[in-house]
Amino acid sequence: MVIKMMDVQKYLDRVAERKRTGRVTTEHQLTGLELAKLLNDEKHKSLYIKLAKQYKRSWLIGIAKNISEKKNIKNKGAYFMKVIHNEL
């Protein structure tokens, strides 16, 4: 088994971050939290984290940014889910 120095460094950085913040922060969690913030839908954070595990970050964030810029949508989280469903 070959261990790359980059992988070791990433692991050590994540451990240090967890110690500093006391929270687990993976890439998927950060993406899910960013989606929740963009869509102003904090109560469905776990749903967005699950989506971030399944789909590409750039695709999800792109859709969320487009929706967040529209001012006439009341429930942006529901609209986001509808757009993703239609895209798939």
Short mmCIF file of C-alpha atoms in Angstrom, two decimals:
data_model
loop_
_atom_site.label_atom_id
_atom_site.label_comp_id
_atom_site.label_asym_id
_atom_site.label_seq_id
_atom_site.Cartn_x
_atom_site.Cartn_y
_atom_site.Cartn_z
CA MET A 1 0.00 0.00 0.00
CA VAL A 2 1.40 3.35 -1.04
CA ILE A 3 0.57 6.37 1.09
CA LYS A 4 1.07 9.70 -0.59
CA MET A 5 2.39 12.62 1.44
CA MET A 6 -0.47 14.77 0.13
CA ASP A 7 -3.03 12.36 1.60
CA VAL A 8 -1.23 12.37 4.94
CA GLN A 9 -1.11 16.15 4.96
CA LYS A 10 -4.82 16.42 4.14
CA TYR A 11 -5.61 14.02 6.97
CA LEU A 12 -3.48 15.96 9.45
CA ASP A 13 -5.09 19.23 8.36
CA ARG A 14 -8.57 17.77 8.92
CA VAL A 15 -7.62 16.48 12.37
CA ALA A 16 -6.22 19.90 13.30
CA GLU A 17 -9.39 21.60 12.03
CA ARG A 18 -11.58 19.27 14.11
CA LYS A 19 -9.55 20.03 17.20
CA ARG A 20 -9.82 23.79 16.61
CA THR A 21 -13.53 23.92 15.91
CA GLY A 22 -14.79 20.86 17.75
CA ARG A 23 -16.84 19.99 14.68
CA VAL A 24 -16.51 17.46 11.93
CA THR A 25 -16.27 19.29 8.64
CA THR A 26 -16.03 17.22 5.50
CA GLU A 27 -16.24 18.52 1.99
CA HIS A 28 -19.81 17.25 1.68
CA GLN A 29 -20.86 18.93 4.90
CA LEU A 30 -19.38 22.24 3.82
CA THR A 31 -21.14 22.02 0.47
CA GLY A 32 -24.46 21.14 2.12
CA LEU A 33 -24.14 24.03 4.54
CA GLU A 34 -23.31 26.39 1.69
CA LEU A 35 -26.41 25.21 -0.21
CA ALA A 36 -28.58 25.77 2.87
CA LYS A 37 -27.20 29.28 3.25
CA LEU A 38 -27.66 30.17 -0.43
CA LEU A 39 -31.24 28.92 -0.43
CA ASN A 40 -32.07 30.42 2.97
CA ASP A 41 -33.24 26.98 4.14
CA GLU A 42 -31.25 26.13 7.26
CA LYS A 43 -33.74 23.57 8.57
CA HIS A 44 -33.01 21.16 5.68
CA LYS A 45 -29.21 21.12 6.03
CA SER A 46 -29.05 17.33 6.30
CA LEU A 47 -30.89 16.95 2.98
CA TYR A 48 -28.39 19.21 1.24
CA ILE A 49 -25.47 17.31 2.77
CA LYS A 50 -26.91 14.07 1.37
CA LEU A 51 -27.26 15.68 -2.05
CA ALA A 52 -23.65 16.88 -1.86
CA LYS A 53 -22.54 13.28 -1.34
CA GLN A 54 -24.31 12.16 -4.51
CA TYR A 55 -23.76 14.96 -7.01
CA LYS A 56 -20.97 17.29 -8.12
CA ARG A 57 -20.44 20.37 -5.99
CA SER A 58 -20.11 22.76 -8.91
CA TRP A 59 -23.41 21.59 -10.41
CA LEU A 60 -25.33 21.96 -7.13
CA ILE A 61 -23.82 25.32 -6.24
CA GLY A 62 -24.46 26.65 -9.75
CA ILE A 63 -28.16 25.81 -9.55
CA ALA A 64 -28.43 27.21 -6.02
CA LYS A 65 -26.77 30.49 -7.01
CA ASN A 66 -29.15 30.93 -9.93
CA ILE A 67 -32.13 30.34 -7.66
CA SER A 68 -30.81 32.57 -4.87
CA GLU A 69 -30.58 35.52 -7.29
CA LYS A 70 -34.29 35.27 -8.13
CA LYS A 71 -36.27 37.44 -5.75
CA ASN A 72 -39.81 36.35 -6.64
CA ILE A 73 -39.45 32.76 -5.32
CA LYS A 74 -40.80 32.31 -1.80
CA ASN A 75 -39.63 28.77 -1.01
CA LYS A 76 -36.23 28.53 -2.67
CA GLY A 77 -35.44 25.14 -1.12
CA ALA A 78 -38.51 23.50 -2.66
CA TYR A 79 -37.83 25.17 -5.99
CA PHE A 80 -34.22 23.92 -5.85
CA MET A 81 -35.43 20.35 -5.33
CA LYS A 82 -37.87 20.70 -8.24
CA VAL A 83 -35.12 21.99 -10.55
CA ILE A 84 -32.78 19.15 -9.58
CA HIS A 85 -35.54 16.60 -10.10
CA ASN A 86 -36.25 18.02 -13.56
CA GLU A 87 -32.55 18.08 -14.47
CA LEU A 88 -32.12 14.42 -13.57
#
